[in-house]
Amino acid sequence: MSQVDDLQKRVHGLRLADDFLAGGDLMRPALRELRTAIRMHREHSYSQQTGRQLLVQIGELAQIAGWIASDAGQHEEAERIYRLGLSAATQAEDRTLAGNLAGSLAYQFSNTGREVEGLQLSRAALDGAGSDAPPKARALYLDRVAWAHTKAGGAENAQQAMRTLGEASEALSADNEGTESPAYLYWVDAGELQVMESRVFTELRRPLRAVPLLRDVLGRYDATHTRELALYLSWLAVAYADANEPEEAATTADRVITLSADVASERTAERVRVVLARLAEYADVAEVRAVLDSAA
């Protein structure tokens, strides 16, 4: 059990490292930890209770390792890891953890051209976690459903996305100091839900709702979280462009590009491409032209 406790600390250490480092920096240590944990499960002897806790840690480790692989652009590897973790969580009968793994894979599907699968799996993750899941977990899983609806496109999905955002906020409001949540949900708070809300509004081309939300979040965001800062700014740049504010969009885009330069994340690289494509529509504006030329 002491080895499982040590593994738990290392898994959480990887999560905290992911706040500051990108997928390309963390792939090797994450996969090394996962292989070690799997060998421990296969080759050691332990009690039934210890075995269950080991499976839980393998599931948690697979979730962060899959997230890291996805951030590095290794989507097939990420899917394999997520499915391994989902199997471990299911064997351990941890429905909340299984929901987190399924929801993480659904989020990848939604962002990589598999929108129908993303929507189906995000709904399954929410339903599988059950109504007794911790408030933070339900809020996160509802957020992923909202994003899946957004990426699926269409007026009906847009309306469903906004309704689901409201449900996520309502779920989080049930969280309080006396509520226990798994350690891996430490980052889920009202600010993160606000980020998702603003991203949904940006994707739905509703800049008048997206821009104030993003500016509020970014005004108090930890600048040491470089990757997330670059990602959130990328949506602000697009929202400015949608609001017909090309100069503000160019200024924000320049900051995104600068922040992303030394970040080994395929997600930030993709967002830079999206921002530049959106700015290209304003290529005749001097500030935009300067950014496009510099990027080229």
mmCIF file of C-alpha atoms in Angstrom:
data_model
loop_
_atom_site.group_PDB
_atom_site.id
_atom_site.type_symbol
_atom_site.label_atom_id
_atom_site.label_comp_id
_atom_site.label_asym_id
_atom_site.label_seq_id
_atom_site.Cartn_x
_atom_site.Cartn_y
_atom_site.Cartn_z
ATOM 1 C CA MET A 1 0.000 0.000 0.000
ATOM 2 C CA SER A 2 2.907 2.360 0.622
ATOM 3 C CA GLN A 3 3.955 1.932 -3.013
ATOM 4 C CA VAL A 4 0.419 2.839 -4.093
ATOM 5 C CA ASP A 5 0.557 5.920 -1.856
ATOM 6 C CA ASP A 6 3.859 6.931 -3.470
ATOM 7 C CA LEU A 7 2.311 6.430 -6.911
ATOM 8 C CA GLN A 8 -0.621 8.633 -5.932
ATOM 9 C CA LYS A 9 1.785 11.469 -5.025
ATOM 10 C CA ARG A 10 3.660 11.115 -8.322
ATOM 11 C CA VAL A 11 0.417 11.125 -10.311
ATOM 12 C CA HIS A 12 -0.650 14.355 -8.662
ATOM 13 C CA GLY A 13 2.824 15.743 -9.264
ATOM 14 C CA LEU A 14 2.320 15.128 -12.987
ATOM 15 C CA ARG A 15 -0.977 17.012 -12.865
ATOM 16 C CA LEU A 16 0.674 19.989 -11.212
ATOM 17 C CA ALA A 17 3.545 19.869 -13.714
ATOM 18 C CA ASP A 18 0.997 19.970 -16.538
ATOM 19 C CA ASP A 19 -0.132 23.365 -15.232
ATOM 20 C CA PHE A 20 3.267 24.783 -16.198
ATOM 21 C CA LEU A 21 4.688 22.459 -18.870
ATOM 22 C CA ALA A 22 3.280 21.262 -22.199
ATOM 23 C CA GLY A 23 2.655 17.767 -23.551
ATOM 24 C CA GLY A 24 5.906 17.594 -25.496
ATOM 25 C CA ASP A 25 7.859 18.172 -22.275
ATOM 26 C CA LEU A 26 5.976 15.604 -20.185
ATOM 27 C CA MET A 27 5.316 12.694 -22.562
ATOM 28 C CA ARG A 28 8.323 10.579 -21.597
ATOM 29 C CA PRO A 29 7.987 10.811 -17.790
ATOM 30 C CA ALA A 30 4.204 10.273 -18.005
ATOM 31 C CA LEU A 31 4.546 7.114 -20.109
ATOM 32 C CA ARG A 32 7.356 5.852 -17.912
ATOM 33 C CA GLU A 33 5.162 6.202 -14.816
ATOM 34 C CA LEU A 34 2.275 4.452 -16.573
ATOM 35 C CA ARG A 35 4.415 1.485 -17.634
ATOM 36 C CA THR A 36 5.766 1.181 -14.085
ATOM 37 C CA ALA A 37 2.278 1.200 -12.588
ATOM 38 C CA ILE A 38 1.039 -1.461 -15.020
ATOM 39 C CA ARG A 39 4.013 -3.692 -14.192
ATOM 40 C CA MET A 40 3.257 -3.250 -10.491
ATOM 41 C CA HIS A 41 -0.312 -4.411 -11.091
ATOM 42 C CA ARG A 42 0.717 -7.409 -13.189
ATOM 43 C CA GLU A 43 3.759 -8.662 -11.312
ATOM 44 C CA HIS A 44 3.168 -7.947 -7.612
ATOM 45 C CA SER A 45 0.911 -9.539 -5.032
ATOM 46 C CA TYR A 46 -1.443 -7.481 -2.865
ATOM 47 C CA SER A 47 -4.732 -7.575 -1.015
ATOM 48 C CA GLN A 48 -8.032 -6.977 -2.798
ATOM 49 C CA GLN A 49 -8.342 -3.488 -1.287
ATOM 50 C CA THR A 50 -4.785 -2.531 -2.278
ATOM 51 C CA GLY A 51 -5.402 -3.913 -5.759
ATOM 52 C CA ARG A 52 -8.461 -1.720 -6.135
ATOM 53 C CA GLN A 53 -6.519 1.373 -5.043
ATOM 54 C CA LEU A 54 -3.770 0.467 -7.510
ATOM 55 C CA LEU A 55 -6.329 0.250 -10.319
ATOM 56 C CA VAL A 56 -7.661 3.678 -9.321
ATOM 57 C CA GLN A 57 -4.173 5.159 -9.532
ATOM 58 C CA ILE A 58 -3.589 3.510 -12.914
ATOM 59 C CA GLY A 59 -6.849 5.094 -14.073
ATOM 60 C CA GLU A 60 -5.869 8.523 -12.741
ATOM 61 C CA LEU A 61 -2.398 8.204 -14.251
ATOM 62 C CA ALA A 62 -3.887 7.188 -17.604
ATOM 63 C CA GLN A 63 -6.113 10.264 -17.562
ATOM 64 C CA ILE A 64 -3.243 12.730 -17.134
ATOM 65 C CA ALA A 65 -0.938 10.721 -19.435
ATOM 66 C CA GLY A 66 -3.651 10.655 -22.109
ATOM 67 C CA TRP A 67 -4.185 14.386 -21.706
ATOM 68 C CA ILE A 68 -0.440 14.989 -22.066
ATOM 69 C CA ALA A 69 -0.260 12.783 -25.175
ATOM 70 C CA SER A 70 -3.237 14.597 -26.693
ATOM 71 C CA ASP A 71 -1.637 17.976 -25.989
ATOM 72 C CA ALA A 72 1.501 16.748 -27.762
ATOM 73 C CA GLY A 73 -0.588 15.843 -30.819
ATOM 74 C CA GLN A 74 -0.269 12.077 -30.261
ATOM 75 C CA HIS A 75 -3.980 11.418 -30.596
ATOM 76 C CA GLU A 76 -3.890 7.685 -31.336
ATOM 77 C CA GLU A 77 -1.583 7.116 -28.371
ATOM 78 C CA ALA A 78 -3.824 9.277 -26.193
ATOM 79 C CA GLU A 79 -6.905 7.266 -27.170
ATOM 80 C CA ARG A 80 -5.124 3.997 -26.355
ATOM 81 C CA ILE A 81 -4.084 5.353 -22.944
ATOM 82 C CA TYR A 82 -7.542 6.729 -22.153
ATOM 83 C CA ARG A 83 -9.141 3.372 -22.980
ATOM 84 C CA LEU A 84 -6.637 1.549 -20.781
ATOM 85 C CA GLY A 85 -7.466 3.905 -17.918
ATOM 86 C CA LEU A 86 -11.195 3.499 -18.507
ATOM 87 C CA SER A 87 -10.765 -0.263 -18.184
ATOM 88 C CA ALA A 88 -8.863 0.167 -14.905
ATOM 89 C CA ALA A 89 -11.460 2.579 -13.482
ATOM 90 C CA THR A 90 -14.279 0.230 -14.463
ATOM 91 C CA GLN A 91 -12.559 -2.719 -12.779
ATOM 92 C CA ALA A 92 -12.100 -0.573 -9.667
ATOM 93 C CA GLU A 93 -15.821 0.346 -9.823
ATOM 94 C CA ASP A 94 -14.956 4.056 -9.669
ATOM 95 C CA ARG A 95 -17.724 5.644 -11.747
ATOM 96 C CA THR A 96 -16.526 9.213 -11.241
ATOM 97 C CA LEU A 97 -13.051 8.379 -12.491
ATOM 98 C CA ALA A 98 -14.489 6.408 -15.419
ATOM 99 C CA GLY A 99 -16.532 9.488 -16.290
ATOM 100 C CA ASN A 100 -13.427 11.658 -16.248
ATOM 101 C CA LEU A 101 -11.565 9.316 -18.583
ATOM 102 C CA ALA A 102 -14.494 8.896 -20.986
ATOM 103 C CA GLY A 103 -15.095 12.649 -20.939
ATOM 104 C CA SER A 104 -11.430 13.358 -21.658
ATOM 105 C CA LEU A 105 -11.512 11.057 -24.671
ATOM 106 C CA ALA A 106 -14.803 12.619 -25.800
ATOM 107 C CA TYR A 107 -13.181 16.063 -25.608
ATOM 108 C CA GLN A 108 -10.365 14.841 -27.866
ATOM 109 C CA PHE A 109 -12.891 13.418 -30.327
ATOM 110 C CA SER A 110 -14.759 16.728 -30.454
ATOM 111 C CA ASN A 111 -11.535 18.594 -31.207
ATOM 112 C CA THR A 112 -10.168 16.218 -33.858
ATOM 113 C CA GLY A 113 -12.983 15.900 -36.366
ATOM 114 C CA ARG A 114 -14.950 13.135 -34.614
ATOM 115 C CA GLU A 115 -17.741 15.374 -33.359
ATOM 116 C CA VAL A 116 -20.536 12.781 -33.425
ATOM 117 C CA GLU A 117 -18.477 10.343 -31.353
ATOM 118 C CA GLY A 118 -17.478 13.185 -29.043
ATOM 119 C CA LEU A 119 -21.090 14.078 -28.354
ATOM 120 C CA GLN A 120 -22.133 10.472 -27.798
ATOM 121 C CA LEU A 121 -19.228 9.707 -25.478
ATOM 122 C CA SER A 122 -19.516 12.931 -23.474
ATOM 123 C CA ARG A 123 -23.182 12.152 -22.798
ATOM 124 C CA ALA A 124 -22.267 8.576 -21.826
ATOM 125 C CA ALA A 125 -19.557 9.882 -19.470
ATOM 126 C CA LEU A 126 -22.054 12.160 -17.725
ATOM 127 C CA ASP A 127 -24.738 9.477 -17.484
ATOM 128 C CA GLY A 128 -22.248 6.842 -16.328
ATOM 129 C CA ALA A 129 -20.899 8.997 -13.511
ATOM 130 C CA GLY A 130 -24.413 9.187 -12.095
ATOM 131 C CA SER A 131 -26.374 11.848 -10.249
ATOM 132 C CA ASP A 132 -24.437 11.196 -7.025
ATOM 133 C CA ALA A 133 -21.086 12.225 -8.557
ATOM 134 C CA PRO A 134 -19.367 15.140 -6.754
ATOM 135 C CA PRO A 135 -20.626 18.583 -7.888
ATOM 136 C CA LYS A 136 -17.264 19.464 -9.442
ATOM 137 C CA ALA A 137 -17.317 16.250 -11.460
ATOM 138 C CA ARG A 138 -20.842 16.833 -12.779
ATOM 139 C CA ALA A 139 -19.966 20.436 -13.641
ATOM 140 C CA LEU A 140 -16.894 19.311 -15.604
ATOM 141 C CA TYR A 141 -18.727 16.537 -17.431
ATOM 142 C CA LEU A 142 -21.587 18.913 -18.303
ATOM 143 C CA ASP A 143 -19.035 21.414 -19.616
ATOM 144 C CA ARG A 144 -17.656 18.733 -21.925
ATOM 145 C CA VAL A 145 -21.158 17.923 -23.158
ATOM 146 C CA ALA A 146 -21.697 21.624 -23.883
ATOM 147 C CA TRP A 147 -18.455 21.752 -25.860
ATOM 148 C CA ALA A 148 -19.381 18.602 -27.775
ATOM 149 C CA HIS A 149 -22.720 20.166 -28.772
ATOM 150 C CA THR A 150 -20.892 23.312 -29.841
ATOM 151 C CA LYS A 151 -18.445 21.432 -32.053
ATOM 152 C CA ALA A 152 -21.226 19.292 -33.533
ATOM 153 C CA GLY A 153 -22.697 22.433 -35.094
ATOM 154 C CA GLY A 154 -26.216 23.455 -36.023
ATOM 155 C CA ALA A 155 -28.821 25.655 -34.362
ATOM 156 C CA GLU A 156 -30.275 22.881 -32.208
ATOM 157 C CA ASN A 157 -26.841 21.912 -30.874
ATOM 158 C CA ALA A 158 -26.059 25.584 -30.192
ATOM 159 C CA GLN A 159 -29.185 25.924 -28.049
ATOM 160 C CA GLN A 160 -28.405 22.663 -26.263
ATOM 161 C CA ALA A 161 -24.844 23.825 -25.594
ATOM 162 C CA MET A 162 -26.055 26.987 -23.866
ATOM 163 C CA ARG A 163 -28.606 25.083 -21.795
ATOM 164 C CA THR A 164 -25.932 22.624 -20.706
ATOM 165 C CA LEU A 165 -23.613 25.463 -19.669
ATOM 166 C CA GLY A 166 -26.353 26.620 -17.324
ATOM 167 C CA GLU A 167 -26.654 23.109 -15.902
ATOM 168 C CA ALA A 168 -22.884 23.015 -15.316
ATOM 169 C CA SER A 169 -22.997 26.271 -13.383
ATOM 170 C CA GLU A 170 -25.919 24.984 -11.335
ATOM 171 C CA ALA A 171 -24.040 21.742 -10.578
ATOM 172 C CA LEU A 172 -20.958 23.628 -9.383
ATOM 173 C CA SER A 173 -23.056 25.831 -7.106
ATOM 174 C CA ALA A 174 -23.752 22.721 -4.997
ATOM 175 C CA ASP A 175 -20.035 22.454 -4.148
ATOM 176 C CA ASN A 176 -18.979 23.729 -0.721
ATOM 177 C CA GLU A 177 -16.261 23.265 1.885
ATOM 178 C CA GLY A 178 -17.929 20.140 3.235
ATOM 179 C CA THR A 179 -18.088 18.444 -0.172
ATOM 180 C CA GLU A 180 -15.414 15.886 -0.966
ATOM 181 C CA SER A 181 -14.003 15.787 -4.489
ATOM 182 C CA PRO A 182 -11.235 13.660 -6.018
ATOM 183 C CA ALA A 183 -7.844 15.369 -6.108
ATOM 184 C CA TYR A 184 -7.844 15.427 -9.901
ATOM 185 C CA LEU A 185 -10.691 17.977 -9.852
ATOM 186 C CA TYR A 186 -8.630 20.575 -7.965
ATOM 187 C CA TRP A 187 -8.676 22.947 -10.954
ATOM 188 C CA VAL A 188 -12.446 22.952 -11.553
ATOM 189 C CA ASP A 189 -13.932 26.241 -10.341
ATOM 190 C CA ALA A 190 -16.224 29.049 -11.455
ATOM 191 C CA GLY A 191 -13.402 30.680 -13.431
ATOM 192 C CA GLU A 192 -12.812 27.557 -15.509
ATOM 193 C CA LEU A 193 -16.530 27.250 -16.241
ATOM 194 C CA GLN A 194 -16.456 30.887 -17.333
ATOM 195 C CA VAL A 195 -13.627 30.061 -19.733
ATOM 196 C CA MET A 196 -15.651 27.262 -21.301
ATOM 197 C CA GLU A 197 -18.694 29.522 -21.545
ATOM 198 C CA SER A 198 -16.657 32.175 -23.366
ATOM 199 C CA ARG A 199 -15.149 29.563 -25.713
ATOM 200 C CA VAL A 200 -18.610 28.275 -26.577
ATOM 201 C CA PHE A 201 -19.804 31.811 -27.334
ATOM 202 C CA THR A 202 -16.716 32.394 -29.486
ATOM 203 C CA GLU A 203 -17.291 29.205 -31.480
ATOM 204 C CA LEU A 204 -20.937 30.210 -31.932
ATOM 205 C CA ARG A 205 -19.801 33.611 -33.270
ATOM 206 C CA ARG A 206 -21.308 35.593 -30.401
ATOM 207 C CA PRO A 207 -18.434 37.978 -29.612
ATOM 208 C CA LEU A 208 -20.490 40.463 -27.597
ATOM 209 C CA ARG A 209 -20.959 37.744 -24.984
ATOM 210 C CA ALA A 210 -17.533 36.123 -25.377
ATOM 211 C CA VAL A 211 -15.246 39.176 -25.145
ATOM 212 C CA PRO A 212 -16.347 40.471 -21.691
ATOM 213 C CA LEU A 213 -16.114 36.965 -20.206
ATOM 214 C CA LEU A 214 -12.642 36.333 -21.605
ATOM 215 C CA ARG A 215 -11.327 39.737 -20.563
ATOM 216 C CA ASP A 216 -12.621 39.163 -17.037
ATOM 217 C CA VAL A 217 -10.972 35.734 -16.776
ATOM 218 C CA LEU A 218 -7.696 36.815 -18.353
ATOM 219 C CA GLY A 219 -7.503 39.885 -16.133
ATOM 220 C CA ARG A 220 -6.927 37.640 -13.114
ATOM 221 C CA TYR A 221 -5.329 34.594 -14.737
ATOM 222 C CA ASP A 222 -2.008 33.203 -13.481
ATOM 223 C CA ALA A 223 0.543 34.263 -16.110
ATOM 224 C CA THR A 224 2.844 31.355 -15.172
ATOM 225 C CA HIS A 225 0.346 28.959 -16.820
ATOM 226 C CA THR A 226 1.712 29.868 -20.238
ATOM 227 C CA ARG A 227 -0.058 27.281 -22.384
ATOM 228 C CA GLU A 228 -3.525 27.965 -20.984
ATOM 229 C CA LEU A 229 -2.946 31.700 -21.163
ATOM 230 C CA ALA A 230 -2.020 31.408 -24.846
ATOM 231 C CA LEU A 231 -5.055 29.196 -25.530
ATOM 232 C CA TYR A 232 -7.523 31.530 -23.822
ATOM 233 C CA LEU A 233 -6.024 34.561 -25.546
ATOM 234 C CA SER A 234 -6.449 32.783 -28.879
ATOM 235 C CA TRP A 235 -10.210 32.669 -28.364
ATOM 236 C CA LEU A 236 -10.174 36.337 -27.383
ATOM 237 C CA ALA A 237 -8.327 37.187 -30.608
ATOM 238 C CA VAL A 238 -10.951 35.344 -32.663
ATOM 239 C CA ALA A 239 -13.780 36.988 -30.718
ATOM 240 C CA TYR A 240 -12.287 40.429 -31.403
ATOM 241 C CA ALA A 241 -12.104 39.586 -35.098
ATOM 242 C CA ASP A 242 -15.741 38.467 -35.045
ATOM 243 C CA ALA A 243 -16.642 41.759 -33.353
ATOM 244 C CA ASN A 244 -15.006 43.646 -36.240
ATOM 245 C CA GLU A 245 -12.135 44.879 -34.028
ATOM 246 C CA PRO A 246 -9.143 43.849 -36.160
ATOM 247 C CA GLU A 247 -6.633 46.060 -34.356
ATOM 248 C CA GLU A 248 -7.468 44.491 -30.973
ATOM 249 C CA ALA A 249 -7.455 41.061 -32.608
ATOM 250 C CA ALA A 250 -3.978 41.714 -34.023
ATOM 251 C CA THR A 251 -2.590 42.881 -30.679
ATOM 252 C CA THR A 252 -3.989 39.822 -28.927
ATOM 253 C CA ALA A 253 -2.838 37.466 -31.685
ATOM 254 C CA ASP A 254 0.696 38.814 -31.425
ATOM 255 C CA ARG A 255 0.683 37.961 -27.729
ATOM 256 C CA VAL A 256 -0.632 34.447 -28.477
ATOM 257 C CA ILE A 257 2.171 33.845 -30.978
ATOM 258 C CA THR A 258 4.826 35.139 -28.572
ATOM 259 C CA LEU A 259 3.590 32.979 -25.696
ATOM 260 C CA SER A 260 3.288 29.894 -27.903
ATOM 261 C CA ALA A 261 6.775 30.140 -29.405
ATOM 262 C CA ASP A 262 8.481 28.024 -26.730
ATOM 263 C CA VAL A 263 5.526 25.840 -25.716
ATOM 264 C CA ALA A 264 5.706 22.214 -26.900
ATOM 265 C CA SER A 265 1.953 21.910 -27.349
ATOM 266 C CA GLU A 266 0.139 20.930 -30.530
ATOM 267 C CA ARG A 267 -3.007 22.513 -29.115
ATOM 268 C CA THR A 268 -1.413 25.957 -28.964
ATOM 269 C CA ALA A 269 0.133 25.456 -32.409
ATOM 270 C CA GLU A 270 -3.293 24.613 -33.831
ATOM 271 C CA ARG A 271 -4.861 27.637 -32.145
ATOM 272 C CA VAL A 272 -2.191 29.897 -33.664
ATOM 273 C CA ARG A 273 -3.143 28.533 -37.092
ATOM 274 C CA VAL A 274 -6.825 29.196 -36.390
ATOM 275 C CA VAL A 275 -6.127 32.770 -35.252
ATOM 276 C CA LEU A 276 -3.961 33.554 -38.281
ATOM 277 C CA ALA A 277 -6.614 32.177 -40.634
ATOM 278 C CA ARG A 278 -9.241 34.371 -38.988
ATOM 279 C CA LEU A 279 -6.986 37.444 -39.160
ATOM 280 C CA ALA A 280 -6.349 36.879 -42.865
ATOM 281 C CA GLU A 281 -9.802 38.319 -43.547
ATOM 282 C CA TYR A 282 -8.463 41.683 -42.309
ATOM 283 C CA ALA A 283 -5.157 41.540 -44.157
ATOM 284 C CA ASP A 284 -5.615 45.091 -45.445
ATOM 285 C CA VAL A 285 -5.465 46.496 -41.887
ATOM 286 C CA ALA A 286 -1.912 47.604 -41.108
ATOM 287 C CA GLU A 287 -1.748 46.060 -37.630
ATOM 288 C CA VAL A 288 -3.047 42.754 -38.918
ATOM 289 C CA ARG A 289 -0.686 42.756 -41.892
ATOM 290 C CA ALA A 290 2.261 43.249 -39.524
ATOM 291 C CA VAL A 291 1.255 40.218 -37.471
ATOM 292 C CA LEU A 292 0.672 38.062 -40.552
ATOM 293 C CA ASP A 293 4.008 39.053 -42.072
ATOM 294 C CA SER A 294 5.841 38.415 -38.811
ATOM 295 C CA ALA A 295 4.227 34.979 -38.447
ATOM 296 C CA ALA A 296 5.091 34.109 -42.038
#
